[in-house]
């Protein structure tokens, strides 16, 4: 994004970038990790450090528990793991000499609770309170921007294949819960995402859902509108306690990297997946058209597939770029990426120069794989 902005003649201050850039959850939730976790986390905080002096209004790292929840952790334990991951990133930055008030405002949290409206509201409230205490009491933060956690959410509500139009209702309620819980940035699902790549009309319906919630019915006219509700306050206190207890447990085991290495997180998430599926299968967790009011999915029998011609076109484009670039400049830039990794220097400037020279993402990652090795997941949990 930085190189593209330069190419278009933009200053970094002219636009905003919001990256997920949270490798630690990949080792537990989605399996898309590449290099070992420790150097991956180190590389992830390089853009944060770079942004402190070049683009302090960007969001270079969004710590995610959306995928941890989906992977079986549940929203509360997923949030606790994500907070432990955030601690690891913050500790790395502070060890480099940055202050907590400087770097904490650059981090977001990608929250998630898709099954219970009021738990979703309470989860957001508990998350923000827990973050503020962690930054203030654990790190000595004082700036409002450091204590006031920015949250990113993806509005959805357990979309189903059967009767996909029903997902409009699920998504609207799921999004509303995040809004009432105080989310900062809201993305939103399209109702047919369980079927395939959304079309223009379904994306428009998603945008209109956001606009209606934002501009009609007064949902956004008050801060914390459900504050004081017995139910919401009770749930918030319960989730705060769960977050605190799980974070203390993780810290006692040695932190974010330790719970990957000792298998605790994987075991907990595997048990959660089985428990969640049992609730769905038994009907104890109702899911309209799936386990109650059952319907056969009224969708095409064939799943979405990428047109093979798309791959051919992309390979042709890649070959054209490689044929036209200055290969010596690419090799020099990739060599500097490797030297920065070997010398434990910030990788941002070497990577940025490699991108300017039209080195590919794959080529840059290959440098890191050769330097740090490739992560091999263990099956012994």
Short mmCIF file of C-alpha atoms in Angstrom, two decimals:
data_model
loop_
_atom_site.label_atom_id
_atom_site.label_comp_id
_atom_site.label_asym_id
_atom_site.label_seq_id
_atom_site.Cartn_x
_atom_site.Cartn_y
_atom_site.Cartn_z
CA UNK A 1 0.00 0.00 0.00
CA UNK A 2 2.83 2.39 0.78
CA UNK A 3 4.56 1.67 -2.54
CA UNK A 4 1.27 1.97 -4.43
CA UNK A 5 0.57 5.32 -2.81
CA UNK A 6 4.02 6.55 -3.82
CA UNK A 7 3.43 5.37 -7.39
CA UNK A 8 0.18 7.34 -7.49
CA UNK A 9 1.85 10.46 -6.14
CA UNK A 10 0.14 10.33 -2.75
CA UNK A 11 1.61 11.19 0.61
CA UNK A 12 1.10 8.64 3.38
CA UNK A 13 -1.02 11.24 5.15
CA UNK A 14 -3.44 11.33 2.19
CA UNK A 15 -4.96 7.93 2.86
CA UNK A 16 -5.51 5.32 5.53
CA UNK A 17 -4.44 1.67 5.59
CA UNK A 18 -6.07 -0.90 7.86
CA UNK A 19 -4.20 -4.22 7.93
CA UNK A 20 -4.96 -7.41 9.80
CA UNK A 21 -1.27 -8.42 9.91
CA UNK A 22 -1.78 -10.76 12.90
CA UNK A 23 0.22 -13.92 12.22
CA UNK A 24 -0.03 -15.45 15.70
CA UNK A 25 -3.67 -16.48 15.39
CA UNK A 26 -2.86 -18.31 12.14
CA UNK A 27 -0.98 -21.01 14.06
CA UNK A 28 -4.17 -21.83 15.97
CA UNK A 29 -7.13 -20.85 13.83
CA UNK A 30 -6.62 -21.16 10.09
CA UNK A 31 -3.35 -22.91 9.37
CA UNK A 32 -2.06 -20.35 6.87
CA UNK A 33 1.18 -19.69 8.75
CA UNK A 34 4.49 -19.92 6.88
CA UNK A 35 7.56 -19.24 9.04
CA UNK A 36 7.88 -20.04 12.78
CA UNK A 37 5.79 -17.93 15.15
CA UNK A 38 8.56 -15.94 16.87
CA UNK A 39 10.07 -14.40 13.71
CA UNK A 40 6.57 -13.98 12.24
CA UNK A 41 5.57 -11.84 15.22
CA UNK A 42 8.79 -9.88 14.91
CA UNK A 43 8.08 -9.10 11.26
CA UNK A 44 4.47 -8.18 12.11
CA UNK A 45 5.53 -5.39 14.45
CA UNK A 46 7.98 -3.90 11.94
CA UNK A 47 5.17 -2.00 10.14
CA UNK A 48 3.86 -0.77 13.51
CA UNK A 49 7.25 0.67 14.39
CA UNK A 50 7.55 2.17 10.90
CA UNK A 51 4.12 3.79 11.18
CA UNK A 52 5.04 5.61 14.39
CA UNK A 53 7.22 7.96 12.35
CA UNK A 54 5.79 7.68 8.83
CA UNK A 55 2.03 7.07 9.10
CA UNK A 56 0.79 7.28 12.71
CA UNK A 57 -2.85 7.46 11.53
CA UNK A 58 -2.68 4.04 9.80
CA UNK A 59 -3.77 0.81 11.48
CA UNK A 60 -0.89 -1.56 10.77
CA UNK A 61 -1.91 -4.45 13.06
CA UNK A 62 -5.40 -5.72 13.90
CA UNK A 63 -5.28 -8.47 16.52
CA UNK A 64 -7.98 -10.96 15.56
CA UNK A 65 -10.18 -13.32 17.52
CA UNK A 66 -12.80 -13.71 14.81
CA UNK A 67 -10.98 -16.77 13.49
CA UNK A 68 -10.15 -18.04 16.98
CA UNK A 69 -13.85 -18.02 17.86
CA UNK A 70 -14.79 -19.68 14.58
CA UNK A 71 -12.06 -22.26 15.22
CA UNK A 72 -13.67 -23.35 18.50
CA UNK A 73 -12.25 -21.06 21.18
CA UNK A 74 -15.54 -19.22 21.73
CA UNK A 75 -15.74 -15.46 21.88
CA UNK A 76 -14.51 -15.02 25.47
CA UNK A 77 -11.54 -17.39 25.37
CA UNK A 78 -10.83 -16.25 21.83
CA UNK A 79 -10.69 -12.67 23.10
CA UNK A 80 -8.32 -13.70 25.90
CA UNK A 81 -5.97 -15.43 23.46
CA UNK A 82 -6.08 -12.37 21.20
CA UNK A 83 -5.25 -10.12 24.14
CA UNK A 84 -2.31 -12.39 24.96
CA UNK A 85 -1.19 -12.06 21.33
CA UNK A 86 -1.51 -8.28 21.62
CA UNK A 87 0.65 -8.37 24.74
CA UNK A 88 3.33 -10.23 22.81
CA UNK A 89 3.32 -7.67 20.00
CA UNK A 90 3.37 -4.77 22.47
CA UNK A 91 6.22 -6.34 24.46
CA UNK A 92 8.28 -6.64 21.27
CA UNK A 93 7.68 -2.98 20.44
CA UNK A 94 8.50 -1.79 23.94
CA UNK A 95 11.69 -3.86 23.90
CA UNK A 96 12.70 -1.82 20.84
CA UNK A 97 12.35 1.40 22.81
CA UNK A 98 8.84 2.51 21.86
CA UNK A 99 6.48 3.77 24.56
CA UNK A 100 3.11 2.17 25.17
CA UNK A 101 1.36 5.50 24.55
CA UNK A 102 3.05 5.64 21.14
CA UNK A 103 2.26 2.12 19.87
CA UNK A 104 -0.97 1.04 21.59
CA UNK A 105 -3.12 3.45 19.52
CA UNK A 106 -1.86 1.75 16.34
CA UNK A 107 -3.37 -1.62 17.28
CA UNK A 108 -6.97 -2.65 16.62
CA UNK A 109 -8.86 -5.71 17.82
CA UNK A 110 -11.00 -7.76 15.43
CA UNK A 111 -13.80 -8.90 17.73
CA UNK A 112 -16.33 -11.67 17.13
CA UNK A 113 -19.48 -13.15 18.65
CA UNK A 114 -22.06 -14.42 16.19
CA UNK A 115 -24.49 -16.58 18.15
CA UNK A 116 -25.99 -14.43 20.91
CA UNK A 117 -27.04 -10.80 20.50
CA UNK A 118 -26.62 -9.74 24.12
CA UNK A 119 -23.39 -11.70 24.61
CA UNK A 120 -22.03 -9.89 21.56
CA UNK A 121 -22.84 -6.49 23.09
CA UNK A 122 -21.36 -7.51 26.44
CA UNK A 123 -18.27 -9.05 24.84
CA UNK A 124 -17.43 -5.75 23.14
CA UNK A 125 -17.93 -3.82 26.37
CA UNK A 126 -15.82 -6.25 28.40
CA UNK A 127 -13.08 -6.25 25.77
CA UNK A 128 -12.69 -2.48 25.85
CA UNK A 129 -12.63 -2.37 29.66
CA UNK A 130 -10.07 -5.18 29.83
CA UNK A 131 -7.85 -3.51 27.24
CA UNK A 132 -7.92 -0.19 29.09
CA UNK A 133 -6.91 -1.88 32.36
CA UNK A 134 -4.17 -3.87 30.61
CA UNK A 135 -2.67 -0.74 29.01
CA UNK A 136 -3.01 1.40 32.15
CA UNK A 137 -2.12 -1.09 34.89
CA UNK A 138 0.12 -3.45 32.96
CA UNK A 139 2.06 -0.96 30.85
CA UNK A 140 1.56 2.40 32.52
CA UNK A 141 -0.26 3.93 29.56
CA UNK A 142 -1.85 7.33 30.08
CA UNK A 143 -2.97 8.63 26.66
CA UNK A 144 -6.68 8.36 25.94
CA UNK A 145 -5.84 7.08 22.46
CA UNK A 146 -3.87 4.22 24.01
CA UNK A 147 -6.54 3.28 26.55
CA UNK A 148 -9.50 3.58 24.15
CA UNK A 149 -9.30 0.39 22.10
CA UNK A 150 -10.30 0.66 18.45
CA UNK A 151 -12.30 -2.35 17.30
CA UNK A 152 -12.96 -3.79 13.87
CA UNK A 153 -15.89 -6.17 13.39
CA UNK A 154 -17.41 -8.18 10.59
CA UNK A 155 -21.19 -8.04 10.79
CA UNK A 156 -22.69 -11.48 10.32
CA UNK A 157 -24.91 -13.89 12.14
CA UNK A 158 -24.20 -17.55 11.36
CA UNK A 159 -25.32 -17.48 7.74
CA UNK A 160 -26.93 -20.62 6.35
CA UNK A 161 -27.09 -22.14 2.88
CA UNK A 162 -30.80 -22.85 3.12
CA UNK A 163 -33.03 -19.90 2.18
CA UNK A 164 -30.14 -17.43 2.00
CA UNK A 165 -32.46 -14.41 2.07
CA UNK A 166 -32.96 -15.18 5.77
CA UNK A 167 -29.33 -14.22 6.23
CA UNK A 168 -30.31 -10.57 5.72
CA UNK A 169 -32.05 -10.72 9.10
CA UNK A 170 -29.17 -12.56 10.78
CA UNK A 171 -26.61 -10.10 9.43
CA UNK A 172 -28.66 -7.05 10.44
CA UNK A 173 -29.05 -8.27 14.02
CA UNK A 174 -25.39 -9.33 14.22
CA UNK A 175 -24.25 -5.94 12.94
CA UNK A 176 -26.59 -4.08 15.28
CA UNK A 177 -25.18 -5.96 18.27
CA UNK A 178 -21.66 -4.81 17.37
CA UNK A 179 -22.85 -1.23 16.95
CA UNK A 180 -24.63 -1.20 20.31
CA UNK A 181 -21.49 -2.70 21.84
CA UNK A 182 -19.41 0.22 20.60
CA UNK A 183 -17.55 -1.09 17.54
CA UNK A 184 -15.28 1.44 15.81
CA UNK A 185 -15.17 0.00 12.28
CA UNK A 186 -17.89 -2.24 10.86
CA UNK A 187 -17.59 -4.45 7.82
CA UNK A 188 -20.58 -6.54 6.87
CA UNK A 189 -21.32 -9.86 5.19
CA UNK A 190 -23.48 -10.30 2.13
CA UNK A 191 -26.44 -12.62 2.52
CA UNK A 192 -25.23 -15.09 -0.12
CA UNK A 193 -21.66 -15.48 1.12
CA UNK A 194 -22.47 -19.02 2.25
CA UNK A 195 -23.26 -19.79 -1.39
CA UNK A 196 -20.50 -18.10 -3.37
CA UNK A 197 -18.81 -14.83 -4.23
CA UNK A 198 -21.37 -12.04 -3.61
CA UNK A 199 -22.84 -10.21 -6.57
CA UNK A 200 -23.50 -6.50 -6.95
CA UNK A 201 -27.07 -6.61 -5.63
CA UNK A 202 -26.17 -8.58 -2.51
CA UNK A 203 -23.24 -6.29 -1.73
CA UNK A 204 -25.55 -3.30 -2.16
CA UNK A 205 -27.99 -4.86 0.34
CA UNK A 206 -25.10 -5.21 2.81
CA UNK A 207 -24.12 -1.56 2.37
CA UNK A 208 -27.73 -0.45 2.81
CA UNK A 209 -27.95 -2.51 6.02
CA UNK A 210 -25.01 -0.56 7.41
CA UNK A 211 -26.49 2.74 6.31
CA UNK A 212 -29.90 2.01 7.81
CA UNK A 213 -28.35 1.06 11.15
CA UNK A 214 -26.10 4.13 11.07
CA UNK A 215 -28.71 6.67 10.00
CA UNK A 216 -32.18 5.42 10.97
CA UNK A 217 -33.92 4.46 14.22
CA UNK A 218 -31.46 6.35 16.46
CA UNK A 219 -29.15 3.39 17.08
CA UNK A 220 -26.04 5.58 16.99
CA UNK A 221 -27.41 8.63 18.80
CA UNK A 222 -26.14 7.49 22.21
CA UNK A 223 -22.91 6.01 23.53
CA UNK A 224 -23.33 2.63 25.23
CA UNK A 225 -27.15 2.73 24.95
CA UNK A 226 -27.59 -0.61 26.76
CA UNK A 227 -25.41 0.39 29.69
CA UNK A 228 -27.30 -0.08 32.93
CA UNK A 229 -29.32 -3.02 31.64
CA UNK A 230 -29.27 -5.75 34.28
CA UNK A 231 -28.74 -8.42 31.63
CA UNK A 232 -26.01 -6.59 29.73
CA UNK A 233 -24.16 -5.46 32.85
CA UNK A 234 -24.28 -8.98 34.33
CA UNK A 235 -23.00 -10.52 31.10
CA UNK A 236 -20.27 -7.88 30.85
CA UNK A 237 -19.04 -8.66 34.38
CA UNK A 238 -19.11 -12.41 33.67
CA UNK A 239 -17.13 -12.00 30.45
CA UNK A 240 -14.65 -9.65 32.13
CA UNK A 241 -14.03 -12.34 34.74
CA UNK A 242 -13.60 -15.00 32.04
CA UNK A 243 -11.14 -12.78 30.18
CA UNK A 244 -9.13 -12.05 33.30
CA UNK A 245 -8.98 -15.69 34.40
CA UNK A 246 -8.01 -16.96 30.95
CA UNK A 247 -5.39 -14.24 30.49
CA UNK A 248 -3.89 -15.11 33.88
CA UNK A 249 -3.87 -18.78 32.90
CA UNK A 250 -2.09 -18.00 29.62
CA UNK A 251 0.42 -15.75 31.37
CA UNK A 252 1.10 -18.52 33.89
CA UNK A 253 1.92 -20.91 31.06
CA UNK A 254 4.38 -18.43 29.54
CA UNK A 255 2.30 -16.32 27.17
CA UNK A 256 1.14 -16.38 23.56
CA UNK A 257 3.95 -18.46 22.09
CA UNK A 258 3.90 -20.95 24.94
CA UNK A 259 0.23 -21.92 24.49
CA UNK A 260 0.97 -22.75 20.86
CA UNK A 261 3.98 -24.86 21.74
CA UNK A 262 2.44 -26.76 24.66
CA UNK A 263 -0.77 -27.59 22.79
CA UNK A 264 -3.15 -26.01 25.31
CA UNK A 265 -4.79 -23.66 22.81
CA UNK A 266 -5.27 -26.35 20.17
CA UNK A 267 -6.77 -28.77 22.68
CA UNK A 268 -9.12 -26.12 24.03
CA UNK A 269 -10.25 -25.12 20.56
CA UNK A 270 -10.74 -28.72 19.42
CA UNK A 271 -12.91 -29.38 22.45
CA UNK A 272 -14.84 -26.20 21.71
CA UNK A 273 -15.53 -27.23 18.11
CA UNK A 274 -16.87 -30.60 19.24
CA UNK A 275 -19.00 -29.01 21.96
CA UNK A 276 -20.42 -26.42 19.54
CA UNK A 277 -21.26 -29.04 16.91
CA UNK A 278 -22.97 -31.21 19.51
CA UNK A 279 -25.21 -28.28 20.49
CA UNK A 280 -26.13 -27.71 16.85
CA UNK A 281 -26.72 -31.40 16.13
CA UNK A 282 -28.94 -31.79 19.18
CA UNK A 283 -30.93 -28.64 18.42
CA UNK A 284 -29.97 -27.14 21.78
CA UNK A 285 -28.51 -24.25 19.81
CA UNK A 286 -31.37 -23.53 17.35
CA UNK A 287 -30.47 -22.68 13.79
CA UNK A 288 -33.50 -21.94 11.65
CA UNK A 289 -33.70 -24.08 8.46
CA UNK A 290 -30.65 -26.08 9.62
CA UNK A 291 -31.73 -27.92 12.79
CA UNK A 292 -35.19 -26.40 13.31
CA UNK A 293 -37.69 -25.72 10.52
CA UNK A 294 -35.32 -27.81 8.42
CA UNK A 295 -34.99 -27.15 4.71
CA UNK A 296 -32.80 -28.53 2.01
CA UNK A 297 -30.38 -25.85 0.84
CA UNK A 298 -31.97 -24.14 -2.17
CA UNK A 299 -28.63 -23.48 -3.81
CA UNK A 300 -26.89 -24.82 -6.91
CA UNK A 301 -25.38 -28.27 -6.52
CA UNK A 302 -21.96 -27.07 -7.62
CA UNK A 303 -19.86 -24.88 -5.37
CA UNK A 304 -18.14 -21.75 -6.62
CA UNK A 305 -14.99 -22.43 -8.60
CA UNK A 306 -12.48 -19.93 -9.92
CA UNK A 307 -12.37 -19.85 -13.70
CA UNK A 308 -9.16 -21.59 -14.80
CA UNK A 309 -8.59 -18.78 -17.29
CA UNK A 310 -8.13 -16.42 -14.35
CA UNK A 311 -5.05 -18.37 -13.28
CA UNK A 312 -3.66 -18.30 -16.81
CA UNK A 313 -4.17 -14.53 -17.06
CA UNK A 314 -2.47 -13.92 -13.72
CA UNK A 315 0.50 -16.11 -14.64
CA UNK A 316 0.85 -14.21 -17.91
CA UNK A 317 0.78 -10.87 -16.06
CA UNK A 318 3.39 -12.11 -13.60
CA UNK A 319 5.65 -13.30 -16.40
CA UNK A 320 5.32 -9.92 -18.10
CA UNK A 321 6.28 -8.05 -14.92
CA UNK A 322 9.30 -10.27 -14.33
CA UNK A 323 10.44 -9.86 -17.93
CA UNK A 324 10.24 -6.05 -17.79
CA UNK A 325 11.72 -5.35 -14.34
CA UNK A 326 15.36 -4.64 -13.47
CA UNK A 327 16.43 -8.06 -12.21
CA UNK A 328 19.67 -6.79 -10.68
CA UNK A 329 17.74 -4.21 -8.68
CA UNK A 330 15.37 -6.97 -7.52
CA UNK A 331 18.25 -9.18 -6.40
CA UNK A 332 19.92 -6.33 -4.53
CA UNK A 333 16.66 -5.49 -2.78
CA UNK A 334 15.97 -9.11 -1.81
CA UNK A 335 19.52 -9.36 -0.50
CA UNK A 336 18.85 -6.36 1.74
CA UNK A 337 15.62 -7.98 2.97
CA UNK A 338 17.69 -10.99 4.00
CA UNK A 339 20.37 -8.88 5.69
CA UNK A 340 17.74 -7.00 7.68
CA UNK A 341 16.31 -10.31 8.87
CA UNK A 342 19.75 -11.66 9.77
CA UNK A 343 20.70 -8.48 11.66
CA UNK A 344 17.34 -8.14 13.44
CA UNK A 345 16.66 -4.78 11.78
CA UNK A 346 13.26 -3.41 10.86
CA UNK A 347 12.24 -5.01 7.57
CA UNK A 348 9.91 -2.27 6.34
CA UNK A 349 12.34 -0.16 4.32
CA UNK A 350 14.05 -3.17 2.65
CA UNK A 351 10.67 -4.72 1.83
CA UNK A 352 9.36 -1.40 0.54
CA UNK A 353 12.36 -1.08 -1.76
CA UNK A 354 11.85 -4.67 -2.95
CA UNK A 355 8.22 -3.89 -3.78
CA UNK A 356 9.26 -0.71 -5.62
CA UNK A 357 11.58 -2.93 -7.70
CA UNK A 358 8.62 -5.26 -8.44
CA UNK A 359 9.82 -8.19 -6.38
CA UNK A 360 6.82 -10.45 -5.76
CA UNK A 361 5.32 -11.30 -2.40
CA UNK A 362 6.37 -14.91 -3.00
CA UNK A 363 9.98 -13.92 -3.60
CA UNK A 364 10.08 -11.83 -0.43
CA UNK A 365 8.51 -14.61 1.63
CA UNK A 366 10.98 -17.12 0.17
CA UNK A 367 13.81 -15.00 1.59
CA UNK A 368 12.26 -15.25 5.05
CA UNK A 369 11.64 -19.00 4.69
CA UNK A 370 15.29 -19.50 3.82
CA UNK A 371 16.37 -17.34 6.75
CA UNK A 372 13.94 -18.47 9.47
CA UNK A 373 12.80 -21.90 8.27
CA UNK A 374 9.26 -23.12 7.69
CA UNK A 375 6.76 -23.85 10.44
CA UNK A 376 5.86 -27.53 10.78
CA UNK A 377 2.66 -28.01 12.80
CA UNK A 378 2.61 -30.75 15.40
CA UNK A 379 -0.21 -33.30 15.45
CA UNK A 380 0.50 -34.29 19.06
CA UNK A 381 -1.97 -32.40 21.24
#
